[in-house]
Short mmCIF file of C-alpha atoms in Angstrom, two decimals:
data_model
loop_
_atom_site.label_atom_id
_atom_site.label_comp_id
_atom_site.label_asym_id
_atom_site.label_seq_id
_atom_site.Cartn_x
_atom_site.Cartn_y
_atom_site.Cartn_z
CA UNK A 30 164.90 64.50 132.53
CA UNK A 31 161.44 65.78 133.40
CA UNK A 32 158.54 64.11 131.72
CA UNK A 33 155.34 66.05 131.74
CA UNK A 34 152.10 64.15 132.07
CA UNK A 35 149.48 65.83 129.85
CA UNK A 36 146.56 64.99 132.12
CA UNK A 37 148.31 66.41 135.18
CA UNK A 38 149.21 69.53 133.28
CA UNK A 39 145.64 69.91 132.06
CA UNK A 40 144.22 69.59 135.56
CA UNK A 41 146.41 72.52 136.63
CA UNK A 42 144.25 74.65 134.41
CA UNK A 43 141.33 74.23 136.83
CA UNK A 44 142.88 77.04 138.84
CA UNK A 45 142.02 79.57 136.16
CA UNK A 46 139.19 81.84 137.34
CA UNK A 47 137.64 84.97 135.85
CA UNK A 48 138.33 88.34 137.38
CA UNK A 49 135.61 89.21 139.94
CA UNK A 50 135.12 92.76 138.65
CA UNK A 51 134.67 91.48 135.11
CA UNK A 52 132.19 88.83 136.35
CA UNK A 53 130.06 91.39 138.19
CA UNK A 54 130.04 93.90 135.35
CA UNK A 55 129.21 91.28 132.75
CA UNK A 56 126.40 89.83 134.87
CA UNK A 57 124.79 93.22 135.49
CA UNK A 58 124.83 94.08 131.81
CA UNK A 59 123.46 90.69 130.72
CA UNK A 60 120.55 90.66 133.16
CA UNK A 61 119.54 94.16 132.17
CA UNK A 62 118.91 92.85 128.62
CA UNK A 63 115.59 91.23 127.75
CA UNK A 64 115.77 88.24 125.43
CA UNK A 65 113.92 88.78 122.13
CA UNK A 66 111.05 86.53 121.21
CA UNK A 67 111.92 83.75 118.81
CA UNK A 68 109.38 81.82 116.77
CA UNK A 69 111.32 78.67 117.54
CA UNK A 70 110.05 78.98 121.13
CA UNK A 71 106.71 77.70 119.84
CA UNK A 72 108.40 74.38 119.20
CA UNK A 73 110.92 74.39 122.02
CA UNK A 74 109.02 72.20 124.47
CA UNK A 75 106.34 69.55 124.39
CA UNK A 76 103.86 71.79 126.18
CA UNK A 77 104.33 74.70 123.81
CA UNK A 78 104.21 72.31 120.86
CA UNK A 79 100.87 70.93 122.06
CA UNK A 80 99.47 74.43 122.56
CA UNK A 81 100.69 75.60 119.17
CA UNK A 82 99.31 72.48 117.52
CA UNK A 83 95.94 72.95 119.19
CA UNK A 84 95.71 76.54 118.08
CA UNK A 85 96.59 75.67 114.49
CA UNK A 86 94.14 72.75 114.50
CA UNK A 87 91.31 74.91 115.80
CA UNK A 88 91.98 77.52 113.14
CA UNK A 89 91.89 74.88 110.40
CA UNK A 90 88.62 73.45 111.73
CA UNK A 91 87.00 76.90 111.82
CA UNK A 92 88.08 77.60 108.26
CA UNK A 93 86.65 74.30 107.07
CA UNK A 94 83.34 74.88 108.88
CA UNK A 95 82.93 78.52 107.83
CA UNK A 96 80.95 77.76 104.62
CA UNK A 97 78.45 75.77 106.69
CA UNK A 98 78.29 78.30 109.50
CA UNK A 99 77.70 81.27 107.23
CA UNK A 100 75.30 79.79 104.64
CA UNK A 101 71.82 81.60 104.22
CA UNK A 102 68.36 80.06 103.52
CA UNK A 103 67.75 82.00 100.33
CA UNK A 104 67.14 79.35 97.64
CA UNK A 105 68.18 81.60 94.81
CA UNK A 106 71.65 81.82 96.30
CA UNK A 107 72.08 78.06 96.16
CA UNK A 108 72.24 78.30 92.40
CA UNK A 109 75.31 80.51 92.80
CA UNK A 110 77.19 77.43 93.90
CA UNK A 111 76.73 75.88 90.51
CA UNK A 112 79.02 77.89 88.30
CA UNK A 113 78.40 75.72 85.23
CA UNK A 114 74.67 76.37 85.36
CA UNK A 115 75.28 80.05 85.85
CA UNK A 116 77.51 80.19 82.82
CA UNK A 117 74.90 78.44 80.72
CA UNK A 118 72.21 80.85 81.85
CA UNK A 119 74.42 83.76 81.04
CA UNK A 120 75.14 82.41 77.61
CA UNK A 121 71.42 81.84 76.99
CA UNK A 122 70.65 85.35 78.14
CA UNK A 123 73.09 86.82 75.69
CA UNK A 124 71.64 84.86 72.82
CA UNK A 125 68.09 85.93 73.70
CA UNK A 126 69.05 89.55 73.76
CA UNK A 127 70.69 89.27 70.39
CA UNK A 128 67.70 87.47 68.85
CA UNK A 129 65.25 90.10 70.08
CA UNK A 130 67.42 92.82 68.75
CA UNK A 131 67.61 91.16 65.39
CA UNK A 132 63.84 90.76 65.30
CA UNK A 133 63.28 94.41 66.13
CA UNK A 134 65.73 95.57 63.56
CA UNK A 135 64.12 93.40 60.93
CA UNK A 136 60.69 94.81 61.66
CA UNK A 137 62.02 98.33 61.64
CA UNK A 138 63.75 97.73 58.36
CA UNK A 139 60.56 96.45 56.84
CA UNK A 140 58.60 99.51 57.91
CA UNK A 141 61.23 101.84 56.64
CA UNK A 142 61.46 99.99 53.37
CA UNK A 143 57.68 100.19 52.91
CA UNK A 144 57.65 103.88 53.61
CA UNK A 145 60.45 104.55 51.21
CA UNK A 146 58.76 102.45 48.57
CA UNK A 147 55.49 104.32 49.04
CA UNK A 148 57.16 107.65 48.82
CA UNK A 149 59.13 106.79 45.78
CA UNK A 150 56.04 105.41 43.87
CA UNK A 151 54.18 108.44 42.43
CA UNK A 152 51.26 106.36 41.03
CA UNK A 153 50.05 105.23 44.38
CA UNK A 154 47.37 107.16 46.17
CA UNK A 155 48.35 107.84 49.79
CA UNK A 156 47.83 110.28 52.57
CA UNK A 157 50.61 112.63 51.74
CA UNK A 158 49.05 116.13 52.21
CA UNK A 159 50.69 117.64 49.17
CA UNK A 160 49.35 114.83 47.03
CA UNK A 161 45.92 115.06 48.62
CA UNK A 162 45.88 118.70 47.82
CA UNK A 163 46.67 118.18 44.22
CA UNK A 164 44.08 115.41 43.97
CA UNK A 165 41.47 117.50 45.58
CA UNK A 166 41.81 120.09 42.87
CA UNK A 167 40.97 117.44 40.36
CA UNK A 168 37.57 116.95 41.93
CA UNK A 169 34.26 119.02 40.83
CA UNK A 170 32.91 120.37 44.06
CA UNK A 171 29.53 121.47 42.71
CA UNK A 172 28.72 118.27 40.87
CA UNK A 173 28.85 116.40 44.00
CA UNK A 174 26.76 118.86 45.91
CA UNK A 175 24.02 118.92 43.30
CA UNK A 176 23.73 115.20 43.23
CA UNK A 177 23.34 115.12 46.91
CA UNK A 178 20.58 117.75 46.94
CA UNK A 179 18.53 115.81 44.40
CA UNK A 180 18.65 112.75 46.46
CA UNK A 181 17.61 114.59 49.55
CA UNK A 182 14.59 116.14 47.71
CA UNK A 183 13.40 112.78 46.49
CA UNK A 184 13.60 111.41 49.94
CA UNK A 185 11.68 114.33 51.41
CA UNK A 186 8.90 113.93 48.82
CA UNK A 187 8.50 110.35 49.69
CA UNK A 188 8.19 111.18 53.35
CA UNK A 189 5.75 114.05 53.01
CA UNK A 190 3.47 112.51 50.36
CA UNK B 17 116.29 74.42 142.36
CA UNK B 18 117.14 72.01 139.57
CA UNK B 19 118.93 73.20 136.45
CA UNK B 20 115.95 72.32 134.26
CA UNK B 21 113.64 74.47 136.39
CA UNK B 22 116.06 77.37 136.24
CA UNK B 23 116.22 77.07 132.46
CA UNK B 24 112.41 77.04 132.18
CA UNK B 25 112.21 80.16 134.35
CA UNK B 26 114.88 81.85 132.25
CA UNK B 27 113.00 80.92 129.07
CA UNK B 28 109.96 82.85 130.22
CA UNK B 29 112.13 85.89 130.85
CA UNK B 30 113.01 85.58 134.54
CA UNK B 31 116.46 87.12 134.53
CA UNK B 32 117.29 85.99 138.09
CA UNK B 33 117.13 82.38 136.84
CA UNK B 34 119.58 83.09 134.05
CA UNK B 35 121.75 84.87 136.63
CA UNK B 36 121.96 81.64 138.61
CA UNK B 37 122.97 79.73 135.48
CA UNK B 38 125.54 82.41 134.70
CA UNK B 39 127.11 82.10 138.17
CA UNK B 40 127.33 78.33 137.84
CA UNK B 41 128.91 78.22 134.39
CA UNK B 42 130.97 81.40 134.13
CA UNK B 43 134.23 79.93 135.58
CA UNK B 44 134.10 76.88 133.27
CA UNK B 45 133.35 78.83 130.10
CA UNK B 46 135.88 81.53 130.93
CA UNK B 47 138.56 78.90 131.60
CA UNK B 48 137.72 77.09 128.38
CA UNK B 49 138.07 80.29 126.35
CA UNK B 50 141.06 81.71 128.25
CA UNK B 51 143.22 78.67 127.49
CA UNK B 52 142.43 78.94 123.80
CA UNK B 53 143.04 82.68 123.28
CA UNK B 54 146.18 84.70 123.85
CA UNK B 55 144.93 87.64 125.88
CA UNK B 56 142.84 87.99 129.03
CA UNK B 57 140.86 90.86 127.49
CA UNK B 58 139.96 88.67 124.53
CA UNK B 59 138.90 85.88 126.90
CA UNK B 60 136.64 88.29 128.84
CA UNK B 61 135.09 89.73 125.67
CA UNK B 62 134.40 86.30 124.22
CA UNK B 63 133.01 84.96 127.51
CA UNK B 64 130.63 87.89 127.75
CA UNK B 65 129.61 87.34 124.12
CA UNK B 66 128.90 83.66 124.77
CA UNK B 67 126.57 84.38 127.69
CA UNK B 68 124.88 87.24 125.84
CA UNK B 69 124.24 84.90 122.93
CA UNK B 70 122.92 82.24 125.29
CA UNK B 71 120.56 84.70 127.03
CA UNK B 72 119.23 85.99 123.71
CA UNK B 73 118.56 82.50 122.41
CA UNK B 74 117.60 80.81 125.67
CA UNK B 75 114.16 80.02 124.28
CA UNK B 76 115.62 77.94 121.48
CA UNK B 77 117.36 75.62 123.97
CA UNK B 78 115.72 72.23 124.40
CA UNK B 79 116.67 69.75 127.10
CA UNK B 80 117.31 66.53 125.19
CA UNK B 81 119.15 64.44 127.78
CA UNK B 82 122.32 66.53 127.91
CA UNK B 83 123.01 69.42 130.25
CA UNK B 84 122.86 73.12 129.60
CA UNK B 85 126.67 73.21 129.78
CA UNK B 86 127.00 71.27 126.50
CA UNK B 87 124.94 73.94 124.79
CA UNK B 88 127.11 76.68 126.30
CA UNK B 89 130.33 74.90 125.35
CA UNK B 90 129.06 74.59 121.80
CA UNK B 91 128.48 78.36 121.66
CA UNK B 92 131.92 78.98 123.23
CA UNK B 93 133.68 76.59 120.85
CA UNK B 94 132.12 78.32 117.83
CA UNK B 95 132.88 81.76 119.27
CA UNK B 96 136.60 80.95 119.53
CA UNK B 97 136.66 79.57 115.98
CA UNK B 98 134.98 82.73 114.70
CA UNK B 99 137.39 84.84 116.73
CA UNK B 100 140.41 83.29 115.04
CA UNK B 101 138.72 83.38 111.65
CA UNK B 102 138.14 87.14 111.86
CA UNK B 103 141.25 88.00 113.86
CA UNK B 104 144.21 89.59 112.08
CA UNK B 105 146.61 87.72 114.34
CA UNK B 106 145.84 84.03 114.36
CA UNK B 107 147.02 81.79 117.20
CA UNK B 108 150.47 83.05 118.05
CA UNK B 109 153.32 81.86 120.20
CA UNK B 110 153.47 85.09 122.20
CA UNK B 111 152.55 83.00 125.20
CA UNK B 112 156.14 81.87 125.22
CA UNK B 113 157.41 85.36 125.90
CA UNK B 114 157.90 86.70 129.41
CA UNK B 115 155.39 89.50 128.87
CA UNK B 116 152.64 86.96 128.60
CA UNK B 117 153.17 86.06 132.25
CA UNK B 118 151.25 89.20 133.08
CA UNK B 119 148.19 87.51 131.63
CA UNK B 120 148.34 84.66 134.12
CA UNK B 121 145.53 84.66 136.69
CA UNK B 122 146.34 85.55 140.29
CA UNK B 123 145.73 81.96 141.42
CA UNK B 124 149.10 81.07 139.90
CA UNK B 125 151.27 82.71 142.55
CA UNK B 126 154.49 80.83 142.15
CA UNK B 127 156.65 81.44 139.12
CA UNK B 128 156.87 77.72 138.50
CA UNK B 129 153.11 77.50 138.31
CA UNK B 130 153.02 80.40 135.92
CA UNK B 131 155.62 78.80 133.72
CA UNK B 132 153.72 75.55 133.73
CA UNK B 133 150.57 77.33 132.68
CA UNK B 134 152.28 79.10 129.82
CA UNK B 135 153.90 75.84 128.71
CA UNK B 136 150.60 73.95 128.79
CA UNK B 137 148.75 76.65 126.89
CA UNK B 138 151.45 76.78 124.27
CA UNK B 139 151.42 73.01 123.77
CA UNK B 140 147.63 72.90 123.73
CA UNK B 141 147.37 75.59 121.08
CA UNK B 142 149.41 73.45 118.73
CA UNK B 143 146.56 70.94 118.61
CA UNK B 144 143.52 71.24 116.34
CA UNK B 145 140.55 73.21 117.78
CA UNK B 146 138.40 70.08 118.27
CA UNK B 147 141.27 68.29 120.02
CA UNK B 148 141.80 71.28 122.34
CA UNK B 149 138.11 71.42 123.18
CA UNK B 150 137.84 67.72 123.90
CA UNK B 151 140.84 67.73 126.27
CA UNK B 152 139.64 70.86 128.09
CA UNK B 153 136.07 69.62 128.50
CA UNK B 154 137.19 66.18 129.59
CA UNK B 155 140.13 66.87 131.93
CA UNK B 156 139.56 70.44 133.07
CA UNK B 157 135.77 70.61 133.33
CA UNK B 158 135.06 66.86 133.85
CA UNK B 159 132.37 66.48 131.19
CA UNK B 160 131.41 62.97 130.07
CA UNK B 161 132.15 61.73 126.54
CA UNK B 162 128.40 61.89 125.81
CA UNK B 163 128.21 65.55 126.86
CA UNK B 164 131.33 66.39 124.86
CA UNK B 165 129.90 64.60 121.81
CA UNK B 166 126.67 66.62 122.06
CA UNK B 167 128.58 69.88 122.42
CA UNK B 168 130.77 69.24 119.39
CA UNK B 169 128.22 67.47 117.22
CA UNK B 170 130.21 64.22 117.08
CA UNK B 171 129.50 60.66 118.18
CA UNK B 172 131.04 59.25 121.35
CA UNK B 173 133.35 56.93 119.47
CA UNK B 174 134.88 59.79 117.53
CA UNK B 175 135.35 61.74 120.78
CA UNK B 176 137.23 58.83 122.39
CA UNK B 177 139.52 58.36 119.40
CA UNK B 178 140.23 62.09 119.11
CA UNK B 179 140.88 62.32 122.85
CA UNK B 180 143.41 59.50 122.78
CA UNK B 181 145.23 60.96 119.77
CA UNK B 182 145.22 64.48 121.24
CA UNK B 183 146.67 63.32 124.58
CA UNK B 184 149.46 61.51 122.81
CA UNK B 185 150.26 64.59 120.76
CA UNK B 186 150.04 66.93 123.75
CA UNK B 187 152.55 64.78 125.60
CA UNK B 188 154.97 65.14 122.71
CA UNK B 189 154.49 68.90 122.59
CA UNK B 190 154.84 69.31 126.38
CA UNK B 191 158.05 67.40 126.44
CA UNK B 192 159.37 69.25 123.47
CA UNK B 193 158.34 72.83 124.49
CA UNK B 194 160.77 75.74 124.31
CA UNK B 195 161.02 77.34 127.77
CA UNK B 196 161.01 81.16 128.06
CA UNK B 197 164.78 81.14 128.77
CA UNK B 198 165.23 79.46 125.40
CA UNK B 199 166.40 76.14 126.75
CA UNK B 200 164.96 73.07 125.18
CA UNK B 201 163.91 70.03 127.05
CA UNK B 202 163.16 67.00 124.95
CA UNK B 203 161.65 63.64 125.80
#
């Protein structure tokens, strides 16, 4: 009875070889293809890892230094850094504008009120032309003129004599 | 030129370097796949796929104390598993039939040798995929237990235990295989 040794049988398999035509065709096709770039290449070796790390580190340093590198000497701009102060100033500004507006409106209201009051009060003498006209009619034009002439004559007499 | 230098050249796109690696490993990978699949055409297709995959992802390979071959065997092992997962005809016993003798490589001139090959393949295919791979890598391609462990993602102890169990089982299958003329020889 034949007993087959597994290891001996397995070693027989070493004789298996690929077909030469297949090997040549496959090789030609493979080498005509270009491998695509993979991001994992950046971490595939110590050298590339060091280079990648250096690049990333330099970028981080530049980003951290950029506020210092690009700061101007204008003192007014330094206040822009303080957002709390800016907010306070803005709030104050708003209040001031409102107060001034209120003051103006109050003054305007007072003027308007006075004018309306004056107009509505018929007893008060004022510069309204229609009223002036009516008042002027109440006056004696000649009486006034005569009184003035007498005074002038008396004065002239005094001067001449 | 050392293998590591060739790999570094290949990683920067020098196709001649990958060509050298291809020439060195093609017979081993082809053999590994051929024993596991039924047809020669399937073995050629899968072998080509393995090397294409390796060439496309060559930059992701890192030398960590185990050779390039372990990485290739890992790709090949997974390719065969995927092949059977997607194939409509899983591992079959058509190797037993006379027609399968046509698939035997030319190196097996004598009929006896051809029969032996068919018998060994049949018995091997009855084992689990990991067991098949371990036996092929160890006894056909002479890889160390460490290299095999790296290729299959196992520890060396597990590889030794699996190897011992697989050999024992293979012996049983070999000595209990149905010959093509339908005679049975038992242990």
